[in-house]
Amino acid sequence: MATPKLPSSEITPESTYVDRRKFLVAAGIIGAGLAGASPRSLEGALPFLPGQQGQAPQARGTPYGLQPNDTPTPWADVTGYNNFYEFGTGKDDPARNATNFRTRPWTVKVDGLCEKPGDYGLEDFLRPSAVEDRIYRMRCVEAWSMVIPWRGIPLKDVIDRAQPRASARFVEFTTLMDPRQMPGQRLPILEWPYTEGLRLDEARHPLTLLATGVYGRDLPNQNGAPLRLVVPWKYGFKGVKSIVRIRFVERMPTSAWMAAAPSEYGFYANVNPEVDHPRWSQATERRIGEFRRRPTLPFNGYADQVASLYSGMDLRRNY
Ligand SMILES: Nc1nc2c(c(=O)[nH]1)N[C@H]1C(S)=C(S)[C@@H](COP(=O)(O)O)O[C@H]1N2
Ligand SMILES: [Mo]
């Protein structure tokens, strides 16, 4: 696995909360012989060559905010360098520990302040005509970034079908709770189940995707199968994985990361190079696979499309 070697100054500040060895022991990974037991079956089978399927990166001014020097991050990194704490806090833990995670059958409950609540099967979400391939720049609050060819449907489609009421102002998303399958949930790493939220207008923005795949095939489990959120102008932690509930609410939801460290992870999480994380700078980033750091762009390069959502807001306070 080509897990990039990072200088120690960059290693997983998000996992400061976690004692990794405690995790491994309690999760039954040390001693249970799980480590290394499951080879990454998809690795090496690159199914999608940029330029052959889906949206190839184009010149400046593409609808998806790619810059001329943005090329897709290799499959091995997209699927081997992950944050999915339900399966461990190391970047290569999810690929190893999520191999047998069951994603079929899968039901997503849509409820809260809407006219058409219901339990949806995956097939209900995935009208084939609505599925699109889009290459997005993605940036983690840990100051690394990738360029990922996602496949998915606009979240707006799902929201419109549910018909939110006028009183609905936010959308809350919840990850599956299943400590038997998700060893991280047996430990107090975050408040489980993982939750996230968007303001309703952010959720309806045409860039916001419910992703079902990468590189033209179904999402690998470590990337949040079978359904995860992708919001390219926000820090990666907004991209809640393995979603089982989408709920319309009046009040701003508390996300898992806000609950863990409210002074470090705000609700808005718009990529803002001018507002440092309390423990490190957000001015630059390291693109996985590259060595020289890049400047971080406001709204991760999507300002033209999304800055108007925040006009009148103090983006230093609303980090
Ligand atoms: N349920 C759940 N969703 C999650 C996380 C997590 O730990 N649990 N980590 C978040 C963080 S911090 C990041 S950067 C992205 C990483 O997505 P990727 O591994 O597909 O690149 O997932 C986000 N979604
Ligand atoms: Mo992240």
CSV table of C-alpha atoms and ligand atoms in Angstrom, one decimal:
chain,number,residue,atom,x,y,z
A,1,MET,CA,0.0,0.0,0.0
A,2,ALA,CA,1.4,3.3,-1.0
A,3,THR,CA,0.5,5.1,2.2
A,4,PRO,CA,2.4,8.4,1.9
A,5,LYS,CA,5.0,8.9,4.5
A,6,LEU,CA,4.3,12.2,6.2
A,7,PRO,CA,6.7,14.2,8.4
A,8,SER,CA,5.7,13.7,12.0
A,9,SER,CA,4.5,17.3,12.3
A,10,GLU,CA,1.7,16.4,10.0
A,11,ILE,CA,0.5,13.1,11.5
A,12,THR,CA,-3.1,12.9,12.4
A,13,PRO,CA,-3.8,15.8,14.7
A,14,GLU,CA,-7.4,14.7,14.7
A,15,SER,CA,-6.4,11.6,16.6
A,16,THR,CA,-5.0,13.5,19.5
A,17,TYR,CA,-8.1,12.3,21.4
A,18,VAL,CA,-7.3,8.7,20.9
A,19,ASP,CA,-4.9,6.3,22.4
A,20,ARG,CA,-4.2,4.1,19.4
A,21,ARG,CA,-3.0,1.1,21.3
A,22,LYS,CA,-6.0,1.2,23.5
A,23,PHE,CA,-8.1,1.2,20.4
A,24,LEU,CA,-6.4,-1.8,18.9
A,25,VAL,CA,-6.6,-3.8,22.1
A,26,ALA,CA,-10.3,-3.1,22.8
A,27,ALA,CA,-11.2,-3.6,19.2
A,28,GLY,CA,-9.7,-7.0,19.3
A,29,ILE,CA,-7.3,-6.1,16.6
A,30,ILE,CA,-4.1,-6.8,18.6
A,31,GLY,CA,-4.2,-10.4,19.6
A,32,ALA,CA,-7.1,-11.3,17.4
A,33,GLY,CA,-5.0,-11.8,14.4
A,34,LEU,CA,-6.9,-9.4,12.3
A,35,ALA,CA,-4.0,-7.2,11.4
A,36,GLY,CA,-3.1,-7.8,7.8
A,37,ALA,CA,-5.6,-10.6,7.4
A,38,SER,CA,-7.6,-9.0,4.6
A,39,PRO,CA,-5.7,-7.9,1.6
A,40,ARG,CA,-7.3,-4.9,-0.2
A,41,SER,CA,-9.1,-6.7,-2.9
A,42,LEU,CA,-9.7,-3.7,-5.1
A,43,GLU,CA,-6.2,-2.3,-5.0
A,44,GLY,CA,-4.4,-2.5,-8.3
A,45,ALA,CA,-7.6,-2.9,-10.2
A,46,LEU,CA,-7.8,0.6,-11.4
A,47,PRO,CA,-11.2,0.7,-13.0
A,48,PHE,CA,-11.2,4.3,-14.3
A,49,LEU,CA,-8.6,6.1,-16.2
A,50,PRO,CA,-9.1,9.9,-16.0
A,51,GLY,CA,-10.1,11.0,-19.5
A,52,GLN,CA,-11.8,7.7,-20.4
A,53,GLN,CA,-14.9,7.8,-18.2
A,54,GLY,CA,-16.7,10.4,-16.2
A,55,GLN,CA,-15.4,14.0,-16.0
A,56,ALA,CA,-11.7,14.4,-16.8
A,57,PRO,CA,-10.0,17.3,-15.2
A,58,GLN,CA,-10.3,20.3,-17.5
A,59,ALA,CA,-8.7,23.7,-17.6
A,60,ARG,CA,-9.5,26.5,-15.2
A,61,GLY,CA,-13.1,27.4,-15.0
A,62,THR,CA,-14.7,24.0,-15.0
A,63,PRO,CA,-17.9,23.9,-13.0
A,64,TYR,CA,-16.2,21.8,-10.4
A,65,GLY,CA,-13.5,24.2,-9.4
A,66,LEU,CA,-10.5,22.2,-10.6
A,67,GLN,CA,-7.3,24.1,-11.2
A,68,PRO,CA,-5.1,23.3,-14.2
A,69,ASN,CA,-2.6,21.4,-12.0
A,70,ASP,CA,-5.2,19.3,-10.3
A,71,THR,CA,-4.9,15.6,-11.3
A,72,PRO,CA,-6.8,12.8,-9.6
A,73,THR,CA,-5.2,11.3,-6.6
A,74,PRO,CA,-4.3,7.6,-7.3
A,75,TRP,CA,-6.9,5.0,-6.4
A,76,ALA,CA,-4.5,3.4,-3.9
A,77,ASP,CA,-4.4,6.6,-1.9
A,78,VAL,CA,-8.1,7.5,-2.2
A,79,THR,CA,-8.9,4.1,-0.9
A,80,GLY,CA,-6.0,3.5,1.4
A,81,TYR,CA,-5.5,6.8,3.3
A,82,ASN,CA,-8.8,7.4,5.1
A,83,ASN,CA,-10.4,8.8,8.1
A,84,PHE,CA,-13.2,6.6,9.3
A,85,TYR,CA,-12.8,6.3,13.1
A,86,GLU,CA,-15.5,3.6,13.4
A,87,PHE,CA,-12.8,1.3,11.9
A,88,GLY,CA,-9.7,2.7,13.6
A,89,THR,CA,-7.9,6.0,13.8
A,90,GLY,CA,-4.8,5.2,11.7
A,91,LYS,CA,-5.1,6.2,8.0
A,92,ASP,CA,-4.7,2.7,6.9
A,93,ASP,CA,-7.0,1.1,9.5
A,94,PRO,CA,-10.3,1.6,7.6
A,95,ALA,CA,-9.1,-0.2,4.5
A,96,ARG,CA,-8.0,-3.1,6.7
A,97,ASN,CA,-10.8,-3.3,9.2
A,98,ALA,CA,-13.9,-2.5,7.0
A,99,THR,CA,-13.4,-5.3,4.6
A,100,ASN,CA,-16.3,-7.3,5.8
A,101,PHE,CA,-18.6,-4.4,6.6
A,102,ARG,CA,-22.1,-5.3,5.3
A,103,THR,CA,-23.7,-2.6,3.1
A,104,ARG,CA,-26.6,-4.6,1.6
A,105,PRO,CA,-29.5,-4.4,2.4
A,106,TRP,CA,-29.3,-0.8,3.4
A,107,THR,CA,-32.1,1.6,4.5
A,108,VAL,CA,-31.9,5.3,4.9
A,109,LYS,CA,-34.5,6.9,7.0
A,110,VAL,CA,-35.6,10.4,5.8
A,111,ASP,CA,-37.6,12.1,8.5
A,112,GLY,CA,-38.1,15.2,10.7
A,113,LEU,CA,-39.7,18.4,9.3
A,114,CYS,CA,-40.8,17.2,5.9
A,115,GLU,CA,-44.0,16.2,4.1
A,116,LYS,CA,-42.8,12.9,2.7
A,117,PRO,CA,-40.8,11.1,5.4
A,118,GLY,CA,-39.9,7.5,4.7
A,119,ASP,CA,-37.5,4.6,4.8
A,120,TYR,CA,-35.7,4.4,1.5
A,121,GLY,CA,-33.8,1.5,0.1
A,122,LEU,CA,-30.6,2.3,-1.8
A,123,GLU,CA,-32.3,1.6,-5.1
A,124,ASP,CA,-34.9,4.3,-4.3
A,125,PHE,CA,-32.1,6.8,-4.0
A,126,LEU,CA,-30.2,5.8,-7.1
A,127,ARG,CA,-32.3,6.5,-10.0
A,128,PRO,CA,-29.6,5.7,-12.7
A,129,SER,CA,-30.4,8.8,-14.7
A,130,ALA,CA,-29.4,11.0,-11.7
A,131,VAL,CA,-26.0,9.4,-11.1
A,132,GLU,CA,-23.1,11.6,-12.1
A,133,ASP,CA,-19.3,11.4,-12.1
A,134,ARG,CA,-17.6,14.5,-10.7
A,135,ILE,CA,-14.0,15.2,-9.8
A,136,TYR,CA,-13.7,17.3,-6.7
A,137,ARG,CA,-10.8,18.8,-4.8
A,138,MET,CA,-11.1,17.6,-1.2
A,139,ARG,CA,-9.3,19.0,1.8
A,140,CYS,CA,-9.0,17.7,5.3
A,141,VAL,CA,-8.7,20.0,8.4
A,142,GLU,CA,-5.5,18.1,9.0
A,143,ALA,CA,-4.1,20.1,6.0
A,144,TRP,CA,-3.8,17.3,3.5
A,145,SER,CA,-5.8,17.2,0.3
A,146,MET,CA,-6.8,14.9,-2.6
A,147,VAL,CA,-8.5,15.2,-5.9
A,148,ILE,CA,-11.2,12.5,-6.0
A,149,PRO,CA,-13.4,11.3,-8.9
A,150,TRP,CA,-16.7,10.8,-7.1
A,151,ARG,CA,-19.8,9.2,-8.4
A,152,GLY,CA,-23.2,10.1,-6.8
A,153,ILE,CA,-26.4,12.0,-7.0
A,154,PRO,CA,-27.1,15.6,-6.0
A,155,LEU,CA,-28.4,15.7,-2.4
A,156,LYS,CA,-30.9,18.2,-3.7
A,157,ASP,CA,-32.8,15.4,-5.5
A,158,VAL,CA,-33.4,13.6,-2.2
A,159,ILE,CA,-34.3,16.7,-0.4
A,160,ASP,CA,-36.8,17.8,-3.0
A,161,ARG,CA,-38.5,14.5,-2.9
A,162,ALA,CA,-38.9,14.7,0.9
A,163,GLN,CA,-40.5,18.1,0.6
A,164,PRO,CA,-39.0,19.9,3.7
A,165,ARG,CA,-41.4,22.2,5.6
A,166,ALA,CA,-40.8,25.9,5.8
A,167,SER,CA,-39.7,25.4,9.4
A,168,ALA,CA,-36.8,23.1,8.4
A,169,ARG,CA,-33.5,25.1,8.4
A,170,PHE,CA,-30.9,22.4,8.8
A,171,VAL,CA,-30.3,18.8,7.8
A,172,GLU,CA,-28.7,16.3,10.1
A,173,PHE,CA,-27.0,13.2,8.9
A,174,THR,CA,-26.2,10.1,11.0
A,175,THR,CA,-23.8,7.2,10.4
A,176,LEU,CA,-24.8,3.6,11.1
A,177,MET,CA,-24.5,2.6,14.8
A,178,ASP,CA,-23.3,-1.0,14.9
A,179,PRO,CA,-20.5,-1.7,17.4
A,180,ARG,CA,-20.4,-5.3,16.4
A,181,GLN,CA,-19.3,-4.4,12.9
A,182,MET,CA,-17.6,-1.1,13.8
A,183,PRO,CA,-15.0,-1.7,16.5
A,184,GLY,CA,-14.3,2.0,17.0
A,185,GLN,CA,-17.8,2.4,18.3
A,186,ARG,CA,-16.9,0.2,21.3
A,187,LEU,CA,-14.5,3.0,22.5
A,188,PRO,CA,-15.2,6.6,23.5
A,189,ILE,CA,-13.3,8.1,20.5
A,190,LEU,CA,-16.2,10.3,19.4
A,191,GLU,CA,-19.8,10.5,20.5
A,192,TRP,CA,-21.4,7.7,18.5
A,193,PRO,CA,-23.1,7.5,16.1
A,194,TYR,CA,-21.2,10.0,14.1
A,195,THR,CA,-23.4,12.9,13.1
A,196,GLU,CA,-23.0,15.9,10.8
A,197,GLY,CA,-25.2,18.8,9.6
A,198,LEU,CA,-25.6,21.3,6.9
A,199,ARG,CA,-27.8,24.4,6.6
A,200,LEU,CA,-30.6,23.6,4.2
A,201,ASP,CA,-29.3,25.9,1.5
A,202,GLU,CA,-25.8,24.3,1.7
A,203,ALA,CA,-27.4,20.9,1.5
A,204,ARG,CA,-29.4,21.9,-1.6
A,205,HIS,CA,-26.4,23.5,-3.4
A,206,PRO,CA,-25.7,21.8,-6.7
A,207,LEU,CA,-22.1,20.9,-5.7
A,208,THR,CA,-23.3,18.9,-2.7
A,209,LEU,CA,-23.3,15.1,-3.5
A,210,LEU,CA,-24.5,12.0,-1.9
A,211,ALA,CA,-21.7,9.8,-3.2
A,212,THR,CA,-22.1,6.2,-4.0
A,213,GLY,CA,-18.8,5.6,-5.8
A,214,VAL,CA,-15.3,6.6,-6.6
A,215,TYR,CA,-13.4,6.1,-9.8
A,216,GLY,CA,-16.5,4.9,-11.5
A,217,ARG,CA,-17.3,2.0,-9.2
A,218,ASP,CA,-19.1,1.4,-5.9
A,219,LEU,CA,-17.6,3.1,-2.9
A,220,PRO,CA,-15.1,0.9,-1.1
A,221,ASN,CA,-16.3,0.4,2.5
A,222,GLN,CA,-13.4,2.5,3.9
A,223,ASN,CA,-14.7,5.5,1.9
A,224,GLY,CA,-18.2,5.3,3.4
A,225,ALA,CA,-20.2,2.7,1.6
A,226,PRO,CA,-22.8,2.6,0.5
A,227,LEU,CA,-23.7,6.3,0.8
A,228,ARG,CA,-21.7,9.2,2.1
A,229,LEU,CA,-21.8,13.0,1.9
A,230,VAL,CA,-19.4,15.0,-0.2
A,231,VAL,CA,-19.3,18.8,0.2
A,232,PRO,CA,-16.2,20.0,-1.7
A,233,TRP,CA,-15.9,23.5,-0.2
A,234,LYS,CA,-15.8,22.2,3.4
A,235,TYR,CA,-13.3,20.3,5.5
A,236,GLY,CA,-13.5,16.6,4.9
A,237,PHE,CA,-15.0,15.9,8.3
A,238,LYS,CA,-18.3,17.2,6.9
A,239,GLY,CA,-18.3,14.1,4.6
A,240,VAL,CA,-20.2,11.8,6.9
A,241,LYS,CA,-20.0,8.2,5.9
A,242,SER,CA,-22.3,5.2,5.7
A,243,ILE,CA,-25.4,7.3,6.2
A,244,VAL,CA,-28.6,5.7,7.7
A,245,ARG,CA,-30.6,8.8,8.5
A,246,ILE,CA,-31.3,12.2,7.0
A,247,ARG,CA,-33.4,14.4,9.2
A,248,PHE,CA,-34.8,17.9,8.7
A,249,VAL,CA,-34.5,20.1,11.8
A,250,GLU,CA,-35.1,23.6,12.9
A,251,ARG,CA,-32.0,24.1,15.1
A,252,MET,CA,-28.4,23.8,14.1
A,253,PRO,CA,-27.3,20.2,14.8
A,254,THR,CA,-24.3,19.4,16.9
A,255,SER,CA,-21.8,17.4,14.8
A,256,ALA,CA,-19.6,14.7,16.2
A,257,TRP,CA,-16.5,16.8,15.8
A,258,MET,CA,-18.1,19.9,17.5
A,259,ALA,CA,-19.1,17.7,20.4
A,260,ALA,CA,-15.5,16.4,20.6
A,261,ALA,CA,-13.8,19.8,20.4
A,262,PRO,CA,-16.0,22.8,19.9
A,263,SER,CA,-13.2,25.3,19.9
A,264,GLU,CA,-11.4,23.4,17.1
A,265,TYR,CA,-14.2,22.2,14.8
A,266,GLY,CA,-17.0,24.6,14.0
A,267,PHE,CA,-20.3,23.9,12.3
A,268,TYR,CA,-19.5,25.7,9.1
A,269,ALA,CA,-16.1,24.2,8.4
A,270,ASN,CA,-15.7,26.2,5.2
A,271,VAL,CA,-12.1,25.8,4.1
A,272,ASN,CA,-10.6,29.2,5.1
A,273,PRO,CA,-6.9,29.6,4.8
A,274,GLU,CA,-7.0,32.8,7.0
A,275,VAL,CA,-8.5,31.1,10.0
A,276,ASP,CA,-6.0,28.8,11.7
A,277,HIS,CA,-7.0,25.7,13.5
A,278,PRO,CA,-6.0,26.4,17.2
A,279,ARG,CA,-3.1,24.0,16.9
A,280,TRP,CA,-1.9,24.5,13.3
A,281,SER,CA,-2.1,26.7,10.3
A,282,GLN,CA,-4.7,26.3,7.5
A,283,ALA,CA,-2.8,28.5,5.0
A,284,THR,CA,-1.2,25.7,3.1
A,285,GLU,CA,-1.9,22.0,2.4
A,286,ARG,CA,0.0,18.9,1.3
A,287,ARG,CA,-1.7,17.2,-1.7
A,288,ILE,CA,-1.3,13.5,-1.1
A,289,GLY,CA,1.4,12.2,-3.4
A,290,GLU,CA,3.2,15.6,-3.6
A,291,PHE,CA,6.0,17.0,-1.6
A,292,ARG,CA,5.9,20.8,-2.0
A,293,ARG,CA,3.0,22.3,-0.1
A,294,ARG,CA,0.3,24.2,-2.0
A,295,PRO,CA,-1.5,27.4,-0.8
A,296,THR,CA,-5.0,26.6,0.4
A,297,LEU,CA,-7.7,28.4,-1.5
A,298,PRO,CA,-10.7,30.0,0.1
A,299,PHE,CA,-13.6,27.7,0.1
A,300,ASN,CA,-11.1,25.1,-1.3
A,301,GLY,CA,-11.3,26.8,-4.7
A,302,TYR,CA,-15.1,26.8,-4.9
A,303,ALA,CA,-15.6,30.4,-3.8
A,304,ASP,CA,-17.2,31.5,-7.1
A,305,GLN,CA,-19.9,28.9,-6.6
A,306,VAL,CA,-20.5,29.1,-2.9
A,307,ALA,CA,-19.3,32.3,-1.3
A,308,SER,CA,-22.7,33.9,-1.7
A,309,LEU,CA,-24.2,31.4,0.7
A,310,TYR,CA,-22.2,33.1,3.5
A,311,SER,CA,-22.6,36.8,2.6
A,312,GLY,CA,-23.0,38.9,5.7
A,313,MET,CA,-21.6,36.2,7.9
A,314,ASP,CA,-18.4,36.7,9.9
A,315,LEU,CA,-16.3,33.8,8.6
A,316,ARG,CA,-13.7,34.2,11.4
A,317,ARG,CA,-16.3,33.5,14.0
A,318,ASN,CA,-18.2,31.0,11.9
A,319,TYR,CA,-15.3,28.7,11.2
B,1,LIG,N1,-18.8,8.1,10.0
B,1,LIG,C1,-17.6,8.8,9.8
B,1,LIG,N2,-17.6,9.7,8.8
B,1,LIG,C2,-16.4,10.4,8.5
B,1,LIG,C3,-15.3,10.3,9.4
B,1,LIG,C4,-15.4,9.3,10.5
B,1,LIG,O1,-14.5,9.2,11.3
B,1,LIG,N3,-16.6,8.6,10.6
B,1,LIG,N4,-14.2,11.0,9.1
B,1,LIG,C5,-14.4,12.3,8.4
B,1,LIG,C6,-13.1,12.9,8.0
B,1,LIG,S1,-12.2,13.7,9.2
B,1,LIG,C7,-12.7,12.9,6.7
B,1,LIG,S2,-11.3,13.8,6.2
B,1,LIG,C8,-13.4,12.2,5.6
B,1,LIG,C9,-12.4,11.3,4.8
B,1,LIG,O2,-13.1,10.7,3.7
B,1,LIG,P1,-12.2,9.7,2.8
B,1,LIG,O3,-11.6,8.7,3.7
B,1,LIG,O4,-13.2,9.1,1.9
B,1,LIG,O5,-11.2,10.5,2.1
B,1,LIG,O6,-14.4,11.4,6.1
B,1,LIG,C10,-15.2,12.0,7.1
B,1,LIG,N5,-16.4,11.2,7.4
B,2,MO,MO,-10.7,15.2,8.1
